[in-house]
Each structure stands twice: as structure tokens, then as C-alpha cells.
PDB file of C-alpha atoms and ligand atoms in Angstrom:
ATOM      1  CA  UNK D  74     -62.124 -18.591 -15.085  1.00  0.00           C
ATOM      2  CA  UNK D  75     -61.756 -15.917 -17.432  1.00  0.00           C
ATOM      3  CA  UNK D  76     -58.393 -15.706 -19.450  1.00  0.00           C
ATOM      4  CA  UNK D  77     -55.788 -14.002 -17.183  1.00  0.00           C
ATOM      5  CA  UNK D  78     -55.390 -10.478 -18.704  1.00  0.00           C
ATOM      6  CA  UNK D  79     -52.774  -8.774 -17.158  1.00  0.00           C
ATOM      7  CA  UNK D  80     -50.464  -5.185 -17.508  1.00  0.00           C
ATOM      8  CA  UNK D  81     -47.270  -3.480 -16.828  1.00  0.00           C
ATOM      9  CA  UNK D  82     -47.876   0.185 -16.555  1.00  0.00           C
ATOM     10  CA  UNK D  83     -44.629   1.891 -16.384  1.00  0.00           C
ATOM     11  CA  UNK D  84     -45.135   6.037 -16.313  1.00  0.00           C
ATOM     12  CA  UNK D  85     -41.666   7.093 -18.638  1.00  0.00           C
ATOM     13  CA  UNK D  86     -40.653   9.627 -16.173  1.00  0.00           C
ATOM     14  CA  UNK D  87     -37.054   7.925 -16.746  1.00  0.00           C
ATOM     15  CA  UNK D  88     -35.435   4.183 -17.329  1.00  0.00           C
ATOM     16  CA  UNK D  89     -36.518   1.078 -15.219  1.00  0.00           C
ATOM     17  CA  UNK D  90     -34.355   1.262 -12.059  1.00  0.00           C
ATOM     18  CA  UNK D  91     -34.877  -2.543  -9.345  1.00  0.00           C
ATOM     19  CA  UNK D  92     -38.403  -1.203  -7.901  1.00  0.00           C
ATOM     20  CA  UNK D  93     -39.987  -1.072 -11.679  1.00  0.00           C
ATOM     21  CA  UNK D  94     -38.254  -4.625 -12.130  1.00  0.00           C
ATOM     22  CA  UNK D  95     -39.741  -6.106  -8.978  1.00  0.00           C
ATOM     23  CA  UNK D  96     -43.277  -4.812 -10.396  1.00  0.00           C
ATOM     24  CA  UNK D  97     -42.504  -5.846 -13.826  1.00  0.00           C
ATOM     25  CA  UNK D  98     -41.860  -9.180 -13.042  1.00  0.00           C
ATOM     26  CA  UNK D  99     -44.070 -10.263  -9.979  1.00  0.00           C
ATOM     27  CA  UNK D 100     -47.056  -9.091 -13.078  1.00  0.00           C
ATOM     28  CA  UNK D 101     -44.952 -11.015 -15.276  1.00  0.00           C
ATOM     29  CA  UNK D 102     -45.071 -14.465 -13.211  1.00  0.00           C
ATOM     30  CA  UNK D 103     -48.681 -13.810 -11.931  1.00  0.00           C
ATOM     31  CA  UNK D 104     -49.678 -13.403 -15.774  1.00  0.00           C
ATOM     32  CA  UNK D 105     -47.771 -16.412 -16.798  1.00  0.00           C
ATOM     33  CA  UNK D 106     -48.448 -18.411 -13.734  1.00  0.00           C
ATOM     34  CA  UNK D 107     -52.125 -18.131 -14.961  1.00  0.00           C
ATOM     35  CA  UNK D 108     -51.205 -19.091 -18.747  1.00  0.00           C
ATOM     36  CA  UNK D 109     -52.274 -15.660 -18.827  1.00  0.00           C
ATOM     37  CA  UNK D 110     -51.633 -12.488 -21.325  1.00  0.00           C
ATOM     38  CA  UNK D 111     -49.451  -9.866 -20.156  1.00  0.00           C
ATOM     39  CA  UNK D 112     -49.288  -6.431 -22.089  1.00  0.00           C
ATOM     40  CA  UNK D 113     -47.002  -3.288 -21.508  1.00  0.00           C
ATOM     41  CA  UNK D 114     -48.600  -0.117 -21.500  1.00  0.00           C
ATOM     42  CA  UNK D 115     -46.833   3.283 -21.798  1.00  0.00           C
ATOM     43  CA  UNK D 116     -48.463   5.885 -19.491  1.00  0.00           C
ATOM     44  CA  UNK D 117     -47.403   9.256 -21.251  1.00  0.00           C
ATOM     45  CA  UNK D 118     -50.224  10.925 -20.022  1.00  0.00           C
ATOM     46  CA  UNK D 119     -47.761  14.157 -18.603  1.00  0.00           C
ATOM     47  CA  UNK D 120     -45.339  15.469 -21.157  1.00  0.00           C
ATOM     48  CA  UNK D 121     -43.777  18.063 -18.950  1.00  0.00           C
ATOM     49  CA  UNK D 122     -42.613  15.167 -16.712  1.00  0.00           C
ATOM     50  CA  UNK D 123     -41.722  12.148 -18.686  1.00  0.00           C
ATOM     51  CA  UNK D 124     -38.214  11.690 -20.632  1.00  0.00           C
ATOM     52  CA  UNK D 125     -38.513  11.612 -24.258  1.00  0.00           C
ATOM     53  CA  UNK D 126     -36.027   8.424 -24.168  1.00  0.00           C
ATOM     54  CA  UNK D 127     -37.522   6.457 -21.539  1.00  0.00           C
ATOM     55  CA  UNK D 128     -40.645   5.315 -23.901  1.00  0.00           C
ATOM     56  CA  UNK D 129     -38.021   3.455 -26.190  1.00  0.00           C
ATOM     57  CA  UNK D 130     -35.739   2.638 -23.452  1.00  0.00           C
ATOM     58  CA  UNK D 131     -37.836   0.959 -21.181  1.00  0.00           C
ATOM     59  CA  UNK D 132     -39.605  -1.638 -23.447  1.00  0.00           C
ATOM     60  CA  UNK D 133     -35.339  -2.696 -24.041  1.00  0.00           C
ATOM     61  CA  UNK D 134     -34.518  -3.061 -20.899  1.00  0.00           C
ATOM     62  CA  UNK D 135     -37.435  -5.458 -20.468  1.00  0.00           C
ATOM     63  CA  UNK D 136     -36.470  -7.447 -23.423  1.00  0.00           C
ATOM     64  CA  UNK D 137     -33.155  -8.066 -22.001  1.00  0.00           C
ATOM     65  CA  UNK D 138     -34.130  -9.079 -18.870  1.00  0.00           C
ATOM     66  CA  UNK D 139     -36.656 -11.305 -21.043  1.00  0.00           C
ATOM     67  CA  UNK D 140     -39.826  -9.895 -20.276  1.00  0.00           C
ATOM     68  CA  UNK D 141     -41.528 -10.033 -23.266  1.00  0.00           C
ATOM     69  CA  UNK D 142     -44.940  -8.575 -23.466  1.00  0.00           C
ATOM     70  CA  UNK D 143     -48.180  -9.914 -25.654  1.00  0.00           C
ATOM     71  CA  UNK D 144     -49.350  -8.283 -28.621  1.00  0.00           C
ATOM     72  CA  UNK D 145     -48.278  -4.617 -29.303  1.00  0.00           C
ATOM     73  CA  UNK D 146     -47.067  -1.613 -27.028  1.00  0.00           C
ATOM     74  CA  UNK D 147     -49.802   0.820 -26.093  1.00  0.00           C
ATOM     75  CA  UNK D 148     -49.304   4.565 -25.627  1.00  0.00           C
ATOM     76  CA  UNK D 149     -51.765   6.561 -23.060  1.00  0.00           C
ATOM     77  CA  UNK D 150     -51.049   9.583 -25.524  1.00  0.00           C
ATOM     78  CA  UNK D 151     -52.567   8.063 -28.467  1.00  0.00           C
ATOM     79  CA  UNK D 152     -55.707   8.001 -26.613  1.00  0.00           C
ATOM     80  CA  UNK D 153     -57.253  11.317 -26.202  1.00  0.00           C
ATOM     81  CA  UNK D 154     -60.285  10.080 -28.804  1.00  0.00           C
ATOM     82  CA  UNK D 155     -61.497   7.264 -26.127  1.00  0.00           C
ATOM     83  CA  UNK D 156     -60.911   9.602 -23.062  1.00  0.00           C
ATOM     84  CA  UNK D 157     -63.210  11.726 -24.319  1.00  0.00           C
ATOM     85  CA  UNK D 158     -65.991   9.141 -25.165  1.00  0.00           C
ATOM     86  CA  UNK D 159     -65.861   8.760 -21.410  1.00  0.00           C
ATOM     87  CA  UNK D 160     -65.827  11.660 -20.170  1.00  0.00           C
ATOM     88  CA  UNK D 161     -69.358  12.797 -22.214  1.00  0.00           C
ATOM     89  CA  UNK D 162     -70.925   9.426 -20.752  1.00  0.00           C
ATOM     90  CA  UNK D 163     -69.712  10.850 -17.444  1.00  0.00           C
ATOM     91  CA  UNK D 164     -71.020  14.276 -18.328  1.00  0.00           C
ATOM     92  CA  UNK D 165     -73.977  13.351 -19.665  1.00  0.00           C
ATOM     93  CA  UNK D 166     -75.328  11.265 -16.167  1.00  0.00           C
ATOM     94  CA  UNK D 167     -75.095  14.617 -14.450  1.00  0.00           C
ATOM     95  CA  UNK D 168     -70.892  13.226 -12.842  1.00  0.00           C
ATOM     96  CA  UNK D 169     -69.176  15.633 -13.989  1.00  0.00           C
ATOM     97  CA  UNK D 170     -68.368  19.322 -13.210  1.00  0.00           C
ATOM     98  CA  UNK D 171     -65.677  22.152 -14.683  1.00  0.00           C
ATOM     99  CA  UNK D 172     -63.997  23.565 -11.829  1.00  0.00           C
ATOM    100  CA  UNK D 173     -62.185  26.643 -12.004  1.00  0.00           C
ATOM    101  CA  UNK D 174     -60.786  26.674  -8.527  1.00  0.00           C
ATOM    102  CA  UNK D 175     -57.019  27.370  -8.084  1.00  0.00           C
ATOM    103  CA  UNK D 176     -54.874  25.333  -6.127  1.00  0.00           C
ATOM    104  CA  UNK D 177     -54.782  28.732  -3.697  1.00  0.00           C
ATOM    105  CA  UNK D 178     -58.313  28.306  -2.813  1.00  0.00           C
ATOM    106  CA  UNK D 179     -58.174  24.856  -2.105  1.00  0.00           C
ATOM    107  CA  UNK D 180     -55.430  24.915  -0.080  1.00  0.00           C
ATOM    108  CA  UNK D 181     -57.641  26.409   2.674  1.00  0.00           C
ATOM    109  CA  UNK D 182     -59.229  22.446   2.492  1.00  0.00           C
ATOM    110  CA  UNK D 183     -56.287  20.397   2.483  1.00  0.00           C
ATOM    111  CA  UNK D 184     -56.575  20.610  -1.396  1.00  0.00           C
ATOM    112  CA  UNK D 185     -59.573  18.570  -1.349  1.00  0.00           C
ATOM    113  CA  UNK D 186     -62.858  19.716  -3.370  1.00  0.00           C
ATOM    114  CA  UNK D 187     -66.380  18.963  -2.391  1.00  0.00           C
ATOM    115  CA  UNK D 188     -69.015  19.664  -3.911  1.00  0.00           C
ATOM    116  CA  UNK D 189     -70.361  21.562  -7.637  1.00  0.00           C
ATOM    117  CA  UNK D 190     -68.705  24.930  -7.198  1.00  0.00           C
ATOM    118  CA  UNK D 191     -70.253  25.605 -10.927  1.00  0.00           C
ATOM    119  CA  UNK D 192     -67.241  27.468 -12.561  1.00  0.00           C
ATOM    120  CA  UNK D 193     -67.909  28.661 -15.471  1.00  0.00           C
ATOM    121  CA  UNK D 194     -67.356  27.205 -18.574  1.00  0.00           C
ATOM    122  CA  UNK D 195     -65.688  30.235 -20.353  1.00  0.00           C
ATOM    123  CA  UNK D 196     -63.024  30.595 -18.001  1.00  0.00           C
ATOM    124  CA  UNK D 197     -60.208  27.980 -17.452  1.00  0.00           C
ATOM    125  CA  UNK D 198     -61.577  24.968 -15.849  1.00  0.00           C
ATOM    126  CA  UNK D 199     -60.529  21.180 -14.931  1.00  0.00           C
ATOM    127  CA  UNK D 200     -63.370  18.718 -15.212  1.00  0.00           C
ATOM    128  CA  UNK D 201     -63.986  16.702 -11.324  1.00  0.00           C
ATOM    129  CA  UNK D 202     -65.885  13.602 -10.701  1.00  0.00           C
ATOM    130  CA  UNK D 203     -68.356  14.403  -8.452  1.00  0.00           C
ATOM    131  CA  UNK D 204     -67.275  12.203  -5.388  1.00  0.00           C
ATOM    132  CA  UNK D 205     -70.194  10.991  -2.426  1.00  0.00           C
ATOM    133  CA  UNK D 206     -68.727  10.558   0.694  1.00  0.00           C
ATOM    134  CA  UNK D 207     -68.742   6.955   0.959  1.00  0.00           C
ATOM    135  CA  UNK D 208     -66.449   4.017   2.172  1.00  0.00           C
ATOM    136  CA  UNK D 209     -65.060   1.974  -0.338  1.00  0.00           C
ATOM    137  CA  UNK D 210     -63.778  -1.455   0.723  1.00  0.00           C
ATOM    138  CA  UNK D 211     -61.702  -3.624  -1.780  1.00  0.00           C
ATOM    139  CA  UNK D 212     -59.677  -7.232  -1.275  1.00  0.00           C
ATOM    140  CA  UNK D 213     -56.008  -7.321  -2.451  1.00  0.00           C
ATOM    141  CA  UNK D 214     -54.545 -10.544  -2.851  1.00  0.00           C
ATOM    142  CA  UNK D 215     -51.334  -9.642  -0.345  1.00  0.00           C
ATOM    143  CA  UNK D 216     -52.803  -6.852   1.877  1.00  0.00           C
ATOM    144  CA  UNK D 217     -56.113  -8.217   2.661  1.00  0.00           C
ATOM    145  CA  UNK D 218     -59.334  -5.979   2.794  1.00  0.00           C
ATOM    146  CA  UNK D 219     -58.462  -2.229   2.835  1.00  0.00           C
ATOM    147  CA  UNK D 220     -61.380   0.696   3.151  1.00  0.00           C
ATOM    148  CA  UNK D 221     -61.119   4.276   2.600  1.00  0.00           C
ATOM    149  CA  UNK D 222     -63.644   7.059   2.629  1.00  0.00           C
ATOM    150  CA  UNK D 223     -64.051   8.969  -0.027  1.00  0.00           C
ATOM    151  CA  UNK D 224     -64.101  12.347   1.578  1.00  0.00           C
ATOM    152  CA  UNK D 225     -60.773  11.801   1.934  1.00  0.00           C
ATOM    153  CA  UNK D 226     -60.247  12.055  -1.438  1.00  0.00           C
ATOM    154  CA  UNK D 227     -62.924  14.934  -2.232  1.00  0.00           C
ATOM    155  CA  UNK D 228     -64.607  15.071  -6.267  1.00  0.00           C
ATOM    156  CA  UNK D 229     -61.619  13.646  -8.068  1.00  0.00           C
ATOM    157  CA  UNK D 230     -59.961  15.549 -11.857  1.00  0.00           C
ATOM    158  CA  UNK D 231     -60.429  13.433 -14.258  1.00  0.00           C
ATOM    159  CA  UNK D 232     -58.941  16.346 -17.127  1.00  0.00           C
ATOM    160  CA  UNK D 233     -56.903  19.170 -15.860  1.00  0.00           C
ATOM    161  CA  UNK D 234     -56.759  22.783 -16.566  1.00  0.00           C
ATOM    162  CA  UNK D 235     -53.887  22.084 -18.768  1.00  0.00           C
ATOM    163  CA  UNK D 236     -55.941  20.253 -21.171  1.00  0.00           C
ATOM    164  CA  UNK D 237     -53.883  16.582 -19.387  1.00  0.00           C
ATOM    165  CA  UNK D 238     -56.293  13.871 -18.399  1.00  0.00           C
ATOM    166  CA  UNK D 239     -55.714  12.607 -15.319  1.00  0.00           C
ATOM    167  CA  UNK D 240     -54.058   9.168 -14.001  1.00  0.00           C
ATOM    168  CA  UNK D 241     -56.931   8.357 -12.690  1.00  0.00           C
ATOM    169  CA  UNK D 242     -59.050   8.294 -15.530  1.00  0.00           C
ATOM    170  CA  UNK D 243     -56.863   6.786 -18.465  1.00  0.00           C
ATOM    171  CA  UNK D 244     -55.953   4.153 -16.084  1.00  0.00           C
ATOM    172  CA  UNK D 245     -59.575   3.158 -15.566  1.00  0.00           C
ATOM    173  CA  UNK D 246     -60.505   3.215 -19.367  1.00  0.00           C
ATOM    174  CA  UNK D 247     -57.761   1.745 -20.969  1.00  0.00           C
ATOM    175  CA  UNK D 248     -57.231  -1.389 -18.875  1.00  0.00           C
ATOM    176  CA  UNK D 249     -60.621  -1.920 -19.325  1.00  0.00           C
ATOM    177  CA  UNK D 250     -60.650  -1.465 -23.133  1.00  0.00           C
ATOM    178  CA  UNK D 251     -57.923  -3.888 -22.867  1.00  0.00           C
ATOM    179  CA  UNK D 252     -60.044  -6.434 -20.723  1.00  0.00           C
ATOM    180  CA  UNK D 253     -57.372  -6.760 -18.373  1.00  0.00           C
ATOM    181  CA  UNK D 254     -58.868  -8.311 -15.215  1.00  0.00           C
ATOM    182  CA  UNK D 255     -55.969  -8.252 -13.173  1.00  0.00           C
ATOM    183  CA  UNK D 256     -53.474  -5.382 -11.166  1.00  0.00           C
ATOM    184  CA  UNK D 257     -50.153  -5.936 -10.224  1.00  0.00           C
ATOM    185  CA  UNK D 258     -48.465  -3.366  -9.218  1.00  0.00           C
ATOM    186  CA  UNK D 259     -46.637  -0.676  -6.622  1.00  0.00           C
ATOM    187  CA  UNK D 260     -48.205  -0.687  -2.965  1.00  0.00           C
ATOM    188  CA  UNK D 261     -48.001   2.981  -3.436  1.00  0.00           C
ATOM    189  CA  UNK D 262     -51.627   2.694  -5.640  1.00  0.00           C
ATOM    190  CA  UNK D 263     -53.356   1.141  -3.227  1.00  0.00           C
ATOM    191  CA  UNK D 264     -54.983   3.952  -2.356  1.00  0.00           C
ATOM    192  CA  UNK D 265     -55.686   5.142  -5.554  1.00  0.00           C
ATOM    193  CA  UNK D 266     -57.600   1.884  -5.967  1.00  0.00           C
ATOM    194  CA  UNK D 267     -60.889   3.106  -4.029  1.00  0.00           C
ATOM    195  CA  UNK D 268     -61.535   6.430  -5.986  1.00  0.00           C
ATOM    196  CA  UNK D 269     -60.645   3.761  -9.044  1.00  0.00           C
ATOM    197  CA  UNK D 270     -63.398   1.709  -8.221  1.00  0.00           C
ATOM    198  CA  UNK D 271     -65.529   4.203  -7.662  1.00  0.00           C
ATOM    199  CA  UNK D 272     -65.088   5.820 -11.062  1.00  0.00           C
ATOM    200  CA  UNK D 273     -65.438   2.149 -12.503  1.00  0.00           C
ATOM    201  CA  UNK D 274     -69.172   2.075 -11.100  1.00  0.00           C
ATOM    202  CA  UNK D 275     -69.773   5.203 -12.240  1.00  0.00           C
ATOM    203  CA  UNK D 276     -68.720   3.817 -15.238  1.00  0.00           C
ATOM    204  CA  UNK D 277     -70.452   0.787 -15.180  1.00  0.00           C
ATOM    205  CA  UNK D 278     -67.650  -1.686 -15.345  1.00  0.00           C
ATOM    206  CA  UNK D 279     -66.075  -4.031 -13.936  1.00  0.00           C
ATOM    207  CA  UNK D 280     -63.509  -4.468 -11.094  1.00  0.00           C
ATOM    208  CA  UNK D 281     -60.449  -6.313 -11.951  1.00  0.00           C
ATOM    209  CA  UNK D 282     -58.642  -8.342  -8.957  1.00  0.00           C
ATOM    210  CA  UNK D 283     -55.942  -6.295  -7.428  1.00  0.00           C
ATOM    211  CA  UNK D 284     -52.579  -7.537  -6.351  1.00  0.00           C
ATOM    212  CA  UNK D 285     -50.170  -4.528  -4.708  1.00  0.00           C
ATOM    213  CA  UNK D 286     -46.225  -5.327  -3.770  1.00  0.00           C
ATOM    214  CA  UNK D 287     -43.862  -3.686  -1.398  1.00  0.00           C
ATOM    215  CA  UNK D 288     -42.018  -0.871  -2.587  1.00  0.00           C
ATOM    216  CA  UNK D 289     -38.498  -0.707  -2.439  1.00  0.00           C
ATOM    217  CA  UNK D 290     -37.029   2.021  -0.944  1.00  0.00           C
ATOM    218  CA  UNK D 291     -33.703   3.597  -0.377  1.00  0.00           C
ATOM    219  CA  UNK D 292     -32.117   4.296   3.149  1.00  0.00           C
ATOM    220  CA  UNK D 293     -34.712   6.836   4.258  1.00  0.00           C
ATOM    221  CA  UNK D 294     -37.562   5.010   2.914  1.00  0.00           C
ATOM    222  CA  UNK D 295     -37.951   6.346  -0.135  1.00  0.00           C
ATOM    223  CA  UNK D 296     -39.121   5.188  -2.741  1.00  0.00           C
ATOM    224  CA  UNK D 297     -37.075   4.425  -5.375  1.00  0.00           C
ATOM    225  CA  UNK D 298     -37.541   7.081  -8.686  1.00  0.00           C
ATOM    226  CA  UNK D 299     -36.148   8.952 -10.578  1.00  0.00           C
ATOM    227  CA  UNK D 300     -36.797  12.211  -8.207  1.00  0.00           C
ATOM    228  CA  UNK D 301     -34.146  10.390  -5.659  1.00  0.00           C
ATOM    229  CA  UNK D 302     -31.786   9.077  -8.305  1.00  0.00           C
ATOM    230  CA  UNK D 303     -32.676   5.400  -8.429  1.00  0.00           C
ATOM    231  CA  UNK D 304     -29.977   3.806 -10.405  1.00  0.00           C
ATOM    232  CA  UNK D 305     -30.916   2.641 -14.034  1.00  0.00           C
ATOM    233  CA  UNK D 306     -30.672  -0.932 -14.532  1.00  0.00           C
ATOM    234  CA  UNK D 307     -27.454  -2.490 -15.233  1.00  0.00           C
ATOM    235  CA  UNK D 308     -27.629  -4.344 -18.301  1.00  0.00           C
ATOM    236  CA  UNK D 309     -24.589  -6.163 -17.857  1.00  0.00           C
ATOM    237  CA  UNK D 310     -26.211  -8.284 -14.749  1.00  0.00           C
ATOM    238  CA  UNK D 311     -29.608  -9.145 -16.197  1.00  0.00           C
ATOM    239  CA  UNK D 312     -29.566 -12.971 -14.331  1.00  0.00           C
ATOM    240  CA  UNK D 313     -28.851 -11.232 -10.868  1.00  0.00           C
ATOM    241  CA  UNK D 314     -31.231  -8.230 -11.412  1.00  0.00           C
ATOM    242  CA  UNK D 315     -33.989 -10.789 -11.468  1.00  0.00           C
ATOM    243  CA  UNK D 316     -32.297 -13.328  -9.457  1.00  0.00           C
ATOM    244  CA  UNK D 317     -32.374  -9.985  -6.785  1.00  0.00           C
ATOM    245  CA  UNK D 318     -35.786  -9.236  -7.715  1.00  0.00           C
ATOM    246  CA  UNK D 319     -36.758 -12.737  -6.693  1.00  0.00           C
ATOM    247  CA  UNK D 320     -35.541 -12.407  -3.840  1.00  0.00           C
ATOM    248  CA  UNK D 321     -37.485  -9.169  -2.770  1.00  0.00           C
ATOM    249  CA  UNK D 322     -40.442 -11.127  -3.473  1.00  0.00           C
ATOM    250  CA  UNK D 323     -38.972 -13.408  -1.161  1.00  0.00           C
ATOM    251  CA  UNK D 324     -39.781 -16.147  -4.183  1.00  0.00           C
ATOM    252  CA  UNK D 325     -37.717 -19.444  -4.674  1.00  0.00           C
ATOM    253  CA  UNK D 326     -35.168 -19.213  -6.910  1.00  0.00           C
ATOM    254  CA  UNK D 327     -33.704 -21.330  -9.378  1.00  0.00           C
ATOM    255  CA  UNK D 328     -30.792 -24.011  -8.627  1.00  0.00           C
ATOM    256  CA  UNK D 329     -27.237 -22.911  -9.849  1.00  0.00           C
ATOM    257  CA  UNK D 330     -27.735 -24.603 -13.035  1.00  0.00           C
ATOM    258  CA  UNK D 331     -30.385 -22.362 -14.333  1.00  0.00           C
ATOM    259  CA  UNK D 332     -29.380 -18.806 -13.614  1.00  0.00           C
ATOM    260  CA  UNK D 333     -27.426 -18.285 -15.621  1.00  0.00           C
ATOM    261  CA  UNK D 334     -30.330 -17.103 -18.318  1.00  0.00           C
ATOM    262  CA  UNK D 335     -33.452 -15.364 -18.305  1.00  0.00           C
ATOM    263  CA  UNK D 336     -35.718 -17.364 -19.993  1.00  0.00           C
ATOM    264  CA  UNK D 337     -34.237 -20.596 -17.586  1.00  0.00           C
ATOM    265  CA  UNK D 338     -34.927 -17.986 -14.837  1.00  0.00           C
ATOM    266  CA  UNK D 339     -38.104 -17.286 -15.818  1.00  0.00           C
ATOM    267  CA  UNK D 340     -39.187 -20.144 -16.672  1.00  0.00           C
ATOM    268  CA  UNK D 341     -38.641 -21.473 -13.536  1.00  0.00           C
ATOM    269  CA  UNK D 342     -40.256 -18.779 -11.370  1.00  0.00           C
ATOM    270  CA  UNK D 343     -43.368 -18.798 -13.327  1.00  0.00           C
ATOM    271  CA  UNK D 344     -43.946 -22.012 -12.409  1.00  0.00           C
ATOM    272  CA  UNK D 345     -42.567 -21.426  -8.156  1.00  0.00           C
ATOM    273  CA  UNK D 346     -44.719 -18.237  -7.899  1.00  0.00           C
ATOM    274  CA  UNK D 347     -46.495 -18.149  -4.743  1.00  0.00           C
ATOM    275  CA  UNK D 348     -48.397 -15.120  -3.983  1.00  0.00           C
ATOM    276  CA  UNK D 349     -48.951 -16.010  -0.486  1.00  0.00           C
ATOM    277  CA  UNK D 350     -44.998 -15.783  -0.102  1.00  0.00           C
ATOM    278  CA  UNK D 351     -44.603 -11.845  -0.933  1.00  0.00           C
ATOM    279  CA  UNK D 352     -44.619  -9.902   2.313  1.00  0.00           C
ATOM    280  CA  UNK D 353     -47.015  -7.324   3.425  1.00  0.00           C
ATOM    281  CA  UNK D 354     -44.677  -4.725   4.172  1.00  0.00           C
ATOM    282  CA  UNK D 355     -46.237  -1.328   4.837  1.00  0.00           C
ATOM    283  CA  UNK D 356     -43.083   0.229   5.270  1.00  0.00           C
ATOM    284  CA  UNK D 357     -41.211  -1.205   1.697  1.00  0.00           C
ATOM    285  CA  UNK D 358     -38.212  -3.415   1.657  1.00  0.00           C
ATOM    286  CA  UNK D 359     -34.627  -1.357   1.965  1.00  0.00           C
ATOM    287  CA  UNK D 360     -32.665  -2.190  -0.699  1.00  0.00           C
TER     288      UNK D 360
HETATM  289  N1  LIG Q 417     -48.256   4.412 -14.171  1.00  0.00           N
HETATM  290  C1  LIG Q 417     -47.742   3.730 -12.390  1.00  0.00           C
HETATM  291  C2  LIG Q 417     -46.206   3.818 -12.019  1.00  0.00           C
HETATM  292  O1  LIG Q 417     -45.551   3.978 -13.563  1.00  0.00           O
HETATM  293  C3  LIG Q 417     -48.682   2.668 -12.287  1.00  0.00           C
HETATM  294  C4  LIG Q 417     -50.201   2.738 -12.160  1.00  0.00           C
HETATM  295  C5  LIG Q 417     -50.702   1.254 -12.619  1.00  0.00           C
HETATM  296  O2  LIG Q 417     -50.127   0.644 -12.509  1.00  0.00           O
HETATM  297  O3  LIG Q 417     -52.182   1.390 -12.408  1.00  0.00           O
HETATM  298  O4  LIG Q 417     -46.312   3.676 -11.227  1.00  0.00           O
END
């Protein structure tokens, strides 16, 4: 068995809320229960959507909960040269094409793009990946077998018209460059997995193992997020936050005398981590 390398990869749109703590905790426990390495990568690819303070606040929130990552924090905003290298490889393989199509023209096709539009290079353009109409399958440790027709996704944008790199490119490249072989993340990204696997195949990258966890939602069924005013984690109740996150994941919680400090809770939870107990809910768990 190769050494387990996992990660937590938050987008710094705001401070961590309870839903993000559950994802961080699940990826931490899965890594540590395999004597693995747990990395932290800040996915700061899209400055207009980000909250400047969040990139420094998130690591502090994790540390307060005893969730200490291994090695240095990585920032996607520092990886432009790396992404260009992979884009160049895809261009050389004839898998990337410039696209000047507007949102308006694509609206007639449900926003999807199919086939090289041969747009001019001297006009503003995105770079899209030629994507075949094929069905992609993968196995998830919680949600089992999943498949998706890539035609439902169309030719994905890997670099946007405004020059920003797309999440799909950055996540595949950075996971590979960090040696990540286990991806633990929220269910909202399950349907992004087939297109990421296809991109990995184009780049000759070996796929990691996947474990998606159910989402925490508010009462109207929306994923907790900054957009729907999810509360930042209360740092006065870190032990209780961890215990609540364990309950959401249907893990057993430590006995009372081990519930006071984060180190004892995490230690106990690592030893008792059971993926089979995580409920494969499609609708999310209401907070
Ligand atoms: N940055 C993504 C998020 O915060 C997670 C990406 C991933 O885990 O692949 O939702």
C-alpha cells in the first residue's frame, strides 16, 4: 500500500462554518487512521469571490480545533506557472482549443459547449478541453458506483476569458503534484469527479481514491455557505464543535472524561473512525 496522502482544500470565500469543519474533520480522520499525511491547500483562484481575511483565518480555525496539517500550507494563487505547464501539454496534445463564445450564445445549449468553435486567438478567449461524449464511472467509498455522461458537462473551461484558472484544472494538477492519493470532500463535488477523472486521463495522471461526505444543509435544504449566512465556527466551543461534527458523521463519540480537550477527542476519533458508518444521504443532513 502506498503511503496515504490526503488533504483539505477550502476556498477562502469566508471563515469556516460547521459544514466545512465536518469536511475538514472527515479528511483528517481518514488520513490519520491510515497513518497518513494530511495537507492543507487554500484554493484562492478567484480573488473577486474571496474574502481577504479568510486565507489567514481558516488555518487559525483549524488549529484551534486541533486540526494540524503536515508540511507547509499551499496556495493556488502561487501556482500559475504550474498550471500553464499543464495547459501547454494539453495544447500540444491537441486537446485544448480557444473559445470566444459568450454566455448568451451558449444559453441556447443549456450553457454547454460541444465541439471546437475555432475562435480567433486575437479576441478574448477561454481555453476549453475537448471532451468526448462518453460515460465515466468511478467508485466512491461512501456513495458506491457512480457514473456520468460527459456530454452533460460539455467541453470544460480550463482557463477563463478573464485569465483565471478553472477549479477543475487546479484541483487535478495540485492533487497530483502533492502526491494526493485520497480525496475526501463534500457531496457537492461528486458530480465534478467524472470530468476531473477524464482530465487526469488526458494528462496521464493516476486517479486518487474518493470519499464524499453528505452535506450539512440549512432548513431549506441549501448547503451551508457564506452566501446563505452560515455562521462562522464558535471558537469558544471547539470541543463541542468536534463532538457535533462526529455525530453528524455518525461516528461514536469518546467517553465523558475524554471530551474536554481537542487532542483527546481527535485521538479517540482517529482510533474509532469507521467509514461504513457515514450515511450515504443524497439530500444532506439538516443542521
Ligand atoms: N475548494 C473546494 C471547496 O471549498 C473543495 C475542492 C475539493 O475538495 O476538491 O468546496
